[in-house]
PDB file of C-alpha atoms and ligand atoms in Angstrom:
ATOM      1  CA  MET A  28       0.011   0.029   0.010  1.00 43.00           C
ATOM      2  CA  GLN A  29       1.282   3.408  -0.982  1.00 45.00           C
ATOM      3  CA  GLY A  30       0.447   6.708   0.616  1.00 44.00           C
ATOM      4  CA  GLY A  31       0.185   6.020   4.287  1.00 42.00           C
ATOM      5  CA  THR A  32      -3.202   7.845   4.732  1.00 42.00           C
ATOM      6  CA  ASN A  33      -4.442   5.062   6.947  1.00 45.00           C
ATOM      7  CA  ASP A  34      -5.467   5.899  10.481  1.00 44.00           C
ATOM      8  CA  GLN A  35      -3.086   4.647  13.060  1.00 46.00           C
ATOM      9  CA  ARG A  36      -4.812   1.718  14.627  1.00 51.00           C
ATOM     10  CA  ASN A  37      -3.660   0.681  18.047  1.00 52.00           C
ATOM     11  CA  ARG A  38      -0.916  -1.689  17.620  1.00 53.00           C
ATOM     12  CA  ASP A  39       0.133  -4.098  20.226  1.00 57.00           C
ATOM     13  CA  PRO A  40       3.963  -4.144  19.986  1.00 55.00           C
ATOM     14  CA  MET A  41       3.995  -7.535  21.604  1.00 65.00           C
ATOM     15  CA  GLU A  42       1.546  -8.961  19.170  1.00 78.00           C
ATOM     16  CA  GLN A  43       2.464 -12.573  18.284  1.00 81.00           C
ATOM     17  CA  ALA A  44       2.344 -13.773  14.703  1.00 84.00           C
ATOM     18  CA  ARG A  45      -0.812 -15.779  14.162  1.00 87.00           C
ATOM     19  CA  PRO A  46      -0.310 -19.094  12.374  1.00 90.00           C
ATOM     20  CA  GLU A  47      -3.976 -19.337  11.355  1.00 91.00           C
ATOM     21  CA  LEU A  48      -3.757 -15.900   9.628  1.00 92.00           C
ATOM     22  CA  TRP A  49      -0.783 -17.056   7.556  1.00 95.00           C
ATOM     23  CA  ARG A  50      -2.450 -20.330   6.655  1.00 96.00           C
ATOM     24  CA  GLU A  51      -5.423 -18.347   5.426  1.00 96.00           C
ATOM     25  CA  ARG A  52      -3.158 -16.044   3.387  1.00 96.00           C
ATOM     26  CA  ALA A  53      -1.398 -19.039   1.838  1.00 97.00           C
ATOM     27  CA  ILE A  54      -4.798 -20.528   0.847  1.00 98.00           C
ATOM     28  CA  THR A  55      -6.006 -17.194  -0.604  1.00 97.00           C
ATOM     29  CA  ARG A  56      -2.699 -16.668  -2.525  1.00 98.00           C
ATOM     30  CA  THR A  57      -2.868 -20.240  -3.841  1.00 98.00           C
ATOM     31  CA  GLY A  58      -6.451 -19.690  -5.096  1.00 98.00           C
ATOM     32  CA  ALA A  59      -5.539 -16.470  -6.812  1.00 98.00           C
ATOM     33  CA  LEU A  60      -2.536 -18.032  -8.540  1.00 98.00           C
ATOM     34  CA  ILE A  61      -4.617 -21.148  -9.525  1.00 98.00           C
ATOM     35  CA  LEU A  62      -7.026 -18.804 -11.369  1.00 97.00           C
ATOM     36  CA  GLU A  63      -4.115 -16.919 -13.008  1.00 98.00           C
ATOM     37  CA  ALA A  64      -2.418 -20.192 -13.968  1.00 97.00           C
ATOM     38  CA  GLY A  65      -5.720 -21.352 -15.464  1.00 97.00           C
ATOM     39  CA  ARG A  66      -5.746 -18.295 -17.799  1.00 97.00           C
ATOM     40  CA  LEU A  67      -2.165 -18.945 -18.737  1.00 97.00           C
ATOM     41  CA  ILE A  68      -2.785 -22.559 -19.842  1.00 96.00           C
ATOM     42  CA  ASP A  69      -6.328 -21.755 -21.019  1.00 96.00           C
ATOM     43  CA  ARG A  70      -8.161 -24.236 -18.931  1.00 94.00           C
ATOM     44  CA  ALA A  71      -9.899 -24.077 -15.604  1.00 93.00           C
ATOM     45  CA  ILE A  72      -7.682 -25.612 -12.869  1.00 94.00           C
ATOM     46  CA  PRO A  73      -9.612 -27.125  -9.915  1.00 94.00           C
ATOM     47  CA  MET A  74      -8.549 -25.829  -6.569  1.00 95.00           C
ATOM     48  CA  PRO A  75      -5.995 -28.264  -5.133  1.00 96.00           C
ATOM     49  CA  GLU A  76      -6.348 -29.752  -1.632  1.00 96.00           C
ATOM     50  CA  ILE A  77      -4.050 -27.806   0.621  1.00 97.00           C
ATOM     51  CA  HIS A  78      -2.378 -29.221   3.697  1.00 97.00           C
ATOM     52  CA  PHE A  79       0.110 -27.595   6.086  1.00 97.00           C
ATOM     53  CA  ASP A  80       1.683 -30.773   7.304  1.00 94.00           C
ATOM     54  CA  LEU A  81       5.055 -30.678   5.551  1.00 92.00           C
ATOM     55  CA  ARG A  82       8.049 -30.795   7.917  1.00 88.00           C
ATOM     56  CA  GLY A  83      11.765 -30.477   7.635  1.00 84.00           C
ATOM     57  CA  GLN A  84      13.616 -28.734   4.861  1.00 83.00           C
ATOM     58  CA  SER A  85      11.024 -28.573   2.117  1.00 88.00           C
ATOM     59  CA  ALA A  86       8.835 -25.492   1.925  1.00 93.00           C
ATOM     60  CA  GLY A  87       6.281 -27.017  -0.354  1.00 94.00           C
ATOM     61  CA  GLN A  88       5.297 -30.096  -2.267  1.00 93.00           C
ATOM     62  CA  MET A  89       2.784 -30.816  -5.019  1.00 94.00           C
ATOM     63  CA  ARG A  90       1.384 -34.261  -5.681  1.00 92.00           C
ATOM     64  CA  ILE A  91      -0.992 -35.600  -8.270  1.00 91.00           C
ATOM     65  CA  ASP A  92      -3.359 -38.413  -7.369  1.00 88.00           C
ATOM     66  CA  GLY A  93      -4.540 -41.202  -9.702  1.00 85.00           C
ATOM     67  CA  ARG A  94      -7.370 -38.990 -11.009  1.00 84.00           C
ATOM     68  CA  GLY A  95      -5.155 -36.080 -11.857  1.00 82.00           C
ATOM     69  CA  ARG A  96      -6.164 -34.074  -8.869  1.00 88.00           C
ATOM     70  CA  GLY A  97      -3.467 -31.985  -7.127  1.00 93.00           C
ATOM     71  CA  THR A  98      -2.578 -31.717  -3.468  1.00 96.00           C
ATOM     72  CA  ILE A  99      -0.213 -29.053  -2.290  1.00 97.00           C
ATOM     73  CA  ARG A 100       1.442 -29.361   1.095  1.00 96.00           C
ATOM     74  CA  TYR A 101       3.091 -26.440   2.708  1.00 96.00           C
ATOM     75  CA  ASN A 102       5.479 -26.301   5.598  1.00 94.00           C
ATOM     76  CA  ALA A 103       3.637 -24.346   8.280  1.00 94.00           C
ATOM     77  CA  ALA A 104       6.807 -23.575  10.277  1.00 91.00           C
ATOM     78  CA  LEU A 105       8.590 -22.084   7.188  1.00 92.00           C
ATOM     79  CA  LEU A 106       5.408 -20.236   6.227  1.00 94.00           C
ATOM     80  CA  LEU A 107       5.398 -18.573   9.633  1.00 91.00           C
ATOM     81  CA  ARG A 108       9.070 -17.896   9.639  1.00 89.00           C
ATOM     82  CA  HIS A 109       9.229 -16.378   6.142  1.00 89.00           C
ATOM     83  CA  GLY A 110       5.730 -14.865   5.808  1.00 91.00           C
ATOM     84  CA  GLU A 111       5.383 -12.687   2.691  1.00 90.00           C
ATOM     85  CA  ASP A 112       8.513 -14.191   1.225  1.00 90.00           C
ATOM     86  CA  PHE A 113       6.967 -17.632   1.411  1.00 93.00           C
ATOM     87  CA  LEU A 114       3.770 -16.330  -0.324  1.00 95.00           C
ATOM     88  CA  ALA A 115       5.906 -14.741  -3.042  1.00 93.00           C
ATOM     89  CA  ARG A 116       8.101 -17.694  -3.764  1.00 93.00           C
ATOM     90  CA  THR A 117       6.799 -20.994  -2.488  1.00 95.00           C
ATOM     91  CA  VAL A 118       3.183 -20.568  -3.538  1.00 97.00           C
ATOM     92  CA  PRO A 119       3.939 -19.822  -7.209  1.00 97.00           C
ATOM     93  CA  HIS A 120       6.515 -22.511  -7.239  1.00 96.00           C
ATOM     94  CA  GLU A 121       3.962 -25.192  -6.249  1.00 96.00           C
ATOM     95  CA  VAL A 122       1.047 -23.784  -8.294  1.00 97.00           C
ATOM     96  CA  ALA A 123       3.329 -23.803 -11.368  1.00 97.00           C
ATOM     97  CA  HIS A 124       4.031 -27.492 -10.758  1.00 95.00           C
ATOM     98  CA  TYR A 125       0.296 -28.171 -10.796  1.00 96.00           C
ATOM     99  CA  ALA A 126      -0.341 -26.131 -13.896  1.00 96.00           C
ATOM    100  CA  ALA A 127       2.619 -27.581 -15.699  1.00 95.00           C
ATOM    101  CA  PHE A 128       1.393 -31.099 -14.996  1.00 94.00           C
ATOM    102  CA  LEU A 129      -2.147 -30.274 -16.259  1.00 94.00           C
ATOM    103  CA  HIS A 130      -0.728 -28.640 -19.446  1.00 94.00           C
ATOM    104  CA  HIS A 131       2.113 -31.026 -20.226  1.00 93.00           C
ATOM    105  CA  GLY A 132       1.547 -34.230 -18.290  1.00 90.00           C
ATOM    106  CA  ARG A 133       4.333 -36.271 -16.895  1.00 85.00           C
ATOM    107  CA  ARG A 134       6.687 -36.001 -19.819  1.00 89.00           C
ATOM    108  CA  ILE A 135       8.408 -32.832 -18.621  1.00 91.00           C
ATOM    109  CA  ARG A 136      11.161 -32.417 -16.104  1.00 89.00           C
ATOM    110  CA  PRO A 137       9.855 -31.065 -12.779  1.00 88.00           C
ATOM    111  CA  HIS A 138      11.980 -27.842 -12.882  1.00 91.00           C
ATOM    112  CA  GLY A 139      12.393 -27.717 -16.665  1.00 93.00           C
ATOM    113  CA  ARG A 140      11.620 -24.996 -19.272  1.00 94.00           C
ATOM    114  CA  GLU A 141       7.796 -25.422 -19.113  1.00 95.00           C
ATOM    115  CA  TRP A 142       7.676 -25.123 -15.354  1.00 95.00           C
ATOM    116  CA  GLN A 143      10.099 -22.101 -15.395  1.00 95.00           C
ATOM    117  CA  GLN A 144       7.896 -20.250 -17.894  1.00 96.00           C
ATOM    118  CA  LEU A 145       4.868 -20.693 -15.704  1.00 97.00           C
ATOM    119  CA  VAL A 146       6.467 -19.825 -12.453  1.00 97.00           C
ATOM    120  CA  ARG A 147       7.837 -16.626 -13.978  1.00 96.00           C
ATOM    121  CA  ALA A 148       4.457 -15.763 -15.489  1.00 97.00           C
ATOM    122  CA  LEU A 149       2.993 -16.190 -11.967  1.00 97.00           C
ATOM    123  CA  GLY A 150       5.435 -13.714 -10.511  1.00 95.00           C
ATOM    124  CA  GLY A 151       7.696 -16.224  -8.882  1.00 93.00           C
ATOM    125  CA  GLU A 152      11.294 -17.103  -9.355  1.00 90.00           C
ATOM    126  CA  ALA A 153      12.471 -20.052 -11.436  1.00 88.00           C
ATOM    127  CA  GLU A 154      14.643 -21.383  -8.731  1.00 83.00           C
ATOM    128  CA  ARG A 155      14.690 -25.124  -8.066  1.00 76.00           C
ATOM    129  CA  CYS A 156      14.947 -25.053  -4.318  1.00 67.00           C
ATOM    130  CA  HIS A 157      14.137 -22.559  -1.627  1.00 63.00           C
ATOM    131  CA  ASP A 158      17.210 -21.378   0.236  1.00 61.00           C
ATOM    132  CA  TYR A 159      15.357 -20.886   3.428  1.00 69.00           C
ATOM    133  CA  ASP A 160      17.370 -21.262   6.648  1.00 63.00           C
ATOM    134  CA  THR A 161      15.701 -24.009   8.514  1.00 64.00           C
ATOM    135  CA  GLU A 162      18.040 -23.784  11.517  1.00 62.00           C
ATOM    136  CA  GLY A 163      16.232 -23.581  14.785  1.00 60.00           C
ATOM    137  CA  LEU A 164      12.972 -24.793  13.503  1.00 63.00           C
ATOM    138  CA  ARG A 165      13.249 -27.800  15.730  1.00 58.00           C
ATOM    139  CA  THR A 166      13.220 -25.799  18.855  1.00 57.00           C
ATOM    140  CA  ARG A 167       9.538 -26.069  19.643  1.00 59.00           C
ATOM    141  CA  ARG A 168       9.514 -23.087  21.913  1.00 65.00           C
ATOM    142  CA  THR A 169      10.372 -20.424  19.327  1.00 72.00           C
ATOM    143  CA  ARG A 170       7.728 -17.719  19.357  1.00 82.00           C
ATOM    144  CA  TRP A 171       7.135 -15.391  16.428  1.00 87.00           C
ATOM    145  CA  PHE A 172       6.170 -11.750  16.546  1.00 90.00           C
ATOM    146  CA  ALA A 173       4.302  -9.721  14.074  1.00 90.00           C
ATOM    147  CA  TYR A 174       6.265  -6.844  12.398  1.00 92.00           C
ATOM    148  CA  HIS A 175       5.664  -4.861   9.266  1.00 92.00           C
ATOM    149  CA  CYS A 176       7.238  -2.482   6.820  1.00 91.00           C
ATOM    150  CA  ARG A 177       5.946  -0.555   3.826  1.00 90.00           C
ATOM    151  CA  CYS A 178       5.707  -3.633   1.636  1.00 87.00           C
ATOM    152  CA  GLY A 179       4.100  -6.012   4.005  1.00 88.00           C
ATOM    153  CA  ASP A 180       4.123  -8.249   7.046  1.00 88.00           C
ATOM    154  CA  HIS A 181       7.146  -9.970   8.574  1.00 88.00           C
ATOM    155  CA  ASN A 182       7.392 -12.472  11.400  1.00 88.00           C
ATOM    156  CA  LEU A 183      10.336 -12.230  13.698  1.00 90.00           C
ATOM    157  CA  SER A 184      11.550 -14.830  16.062  1.00 86.00           C
ATOM    158  CA  SER A 185      11.538 -14.041  19.739  1.00 85.00           C
ATOM    159  CA  VAL A 186      15.341 -13.829  19.615  1.00 86.00           C
ATOM    160  CA  ARG A 187      15.128 -10.920  17.140  1.00 89.00           C
ATOM    161  CA  HIS A 188      12.104  -9.480  18.852  1.00 91.00           C
ATOM    162  CA  ASN A 189      14.139  -9.250  22.074  1.00 89.00           C
ATOM    163  CA  ARG A 190      17.121  -7.693  20.314  1.00 90.00           C
ATOM    164  CA  ILE A 191      14.768  -5.005  18.964  1.00 90.00           C
ATOM    165  CA  SER A 192      13.503  -4.321  22.442  1.00 87.00           C
ATOM    166  CA  ARG A 193      17.132  -3.653  23.346  1.00 88.00           C
ATOM    167  CA  GLY A 194      17.535  -1.219  20.480  1.00 88.00           C
ATOM    168  CA  ALA A 195      18.448  -3.300  17.487  1.00 90.00           C
ATOM    169  CA  HIS A 196      16.956  -2.532  14.010  1.00 90.00           C
ATOM    170  CA  TYR A 197      16.111  -5.024  11.284  1.00 91.00           C
ATOM    171  CA  LEU A 198      15.621  -3.879   7.715  1.00 92.00           C
ATOM    172  CA  CYS A 199      13.276  -5.398   5.206  1.00 90.00           C
ATOM    173  CA  ARG A 200      15.221  -7.212   2.498  1.00 84.00           C
ATOM    174  CA  ARG A 201      12.779  -6.020  -0.225  1.00 85.00           C
ATOM    175  CA  CYS A 202      12.052  -2.347   0.579  1.00 89.00           C
ATOM    176  CA  GLY A 203      14.926  -1.536   2.927  1.00 91.00           C
ATOM    177  CA  GLU A 204      12.663  -0.007   5.495  1.00 92.00           C
ATOM    178  CA  THR A 205      13.118  -0.632   9.255  1.00 93.00           C
ATOM    179  CA  LEU A 206      10.638  -3.221  10.523  1.00 93.00           C
ATOM    180  CA  ARG A 207       8.147  -1.881  12.935  1.00 92.00           C
ATOM    181  CA  ALA A 208       6.155  -3.716  15.582  1.00 91.00           C
ATOM    182  CA  GLY A 209       2.660  -5.008  14.901  1.00 89.00           C
ATOM    183  CA  PRO A 210       0.944  -6.264  11.767  1.00 86.00           C
ATOM    184  CA  ALA A 211       0.477  -4.070   8.664  1.00 83.00           C
ATOM    185  CA  LEU A 212      -2.695  -2.014   8.602  1.00 70.00           C
ATOM    186  CA  SER A 213      -4.375  -3.627   5.598  1.00 51.00           C
ATOM    187  CA  GLU A 214      -3.919  -6.320   2.996  1.00 43.00           C
TER     188      GLU A 214
HETATM  189 ZN1  LIG B  10       9.717 -27.797  -7.286  1.00 83.80          ZN
HETATM  190 ZN1  LIG B  11       9.438  -4.127   3.020  1.00 83.80          ZN
END
């Protein structure tokens, strides 16, 4: 959002990142990109089943069942940790896999030319693997806090959150702005 004419809503600086909000966002973003992908390959793509049960290093996974129906699994821990970045990279990555399968079948390479064209057209990056840092994801007690900048929401771990309370600054990698406490005002 440009302009900054929004009213300042009361922000709770200790507001914790809400996992259910990010799952909702991932579903919404997936739905929007499924529509867009359908226009690109000129056929309606059914909404895939979406699960958030992926663990470990993988950010996302797309599987096709015997009837050609897609299921996308997202890594909920990485979604929470990477927020907007996950929506901008992992969601188009997986949606492009689904669209590439529907358009070309199983004869293409998973991250080949056809997939790359689709993922770029969907605004993603044609990178084979995410380079997310998964270190620390196994510590169950990590809490995440909602921060924002001009370009969107960020979730910071309690470690960074505590450093900020002691005067540290973190910059958004995309817009360069200092991250501020609380969620962004609007979508
Ligand atoms: Zn892939
Ligand atoms: Zn930003």
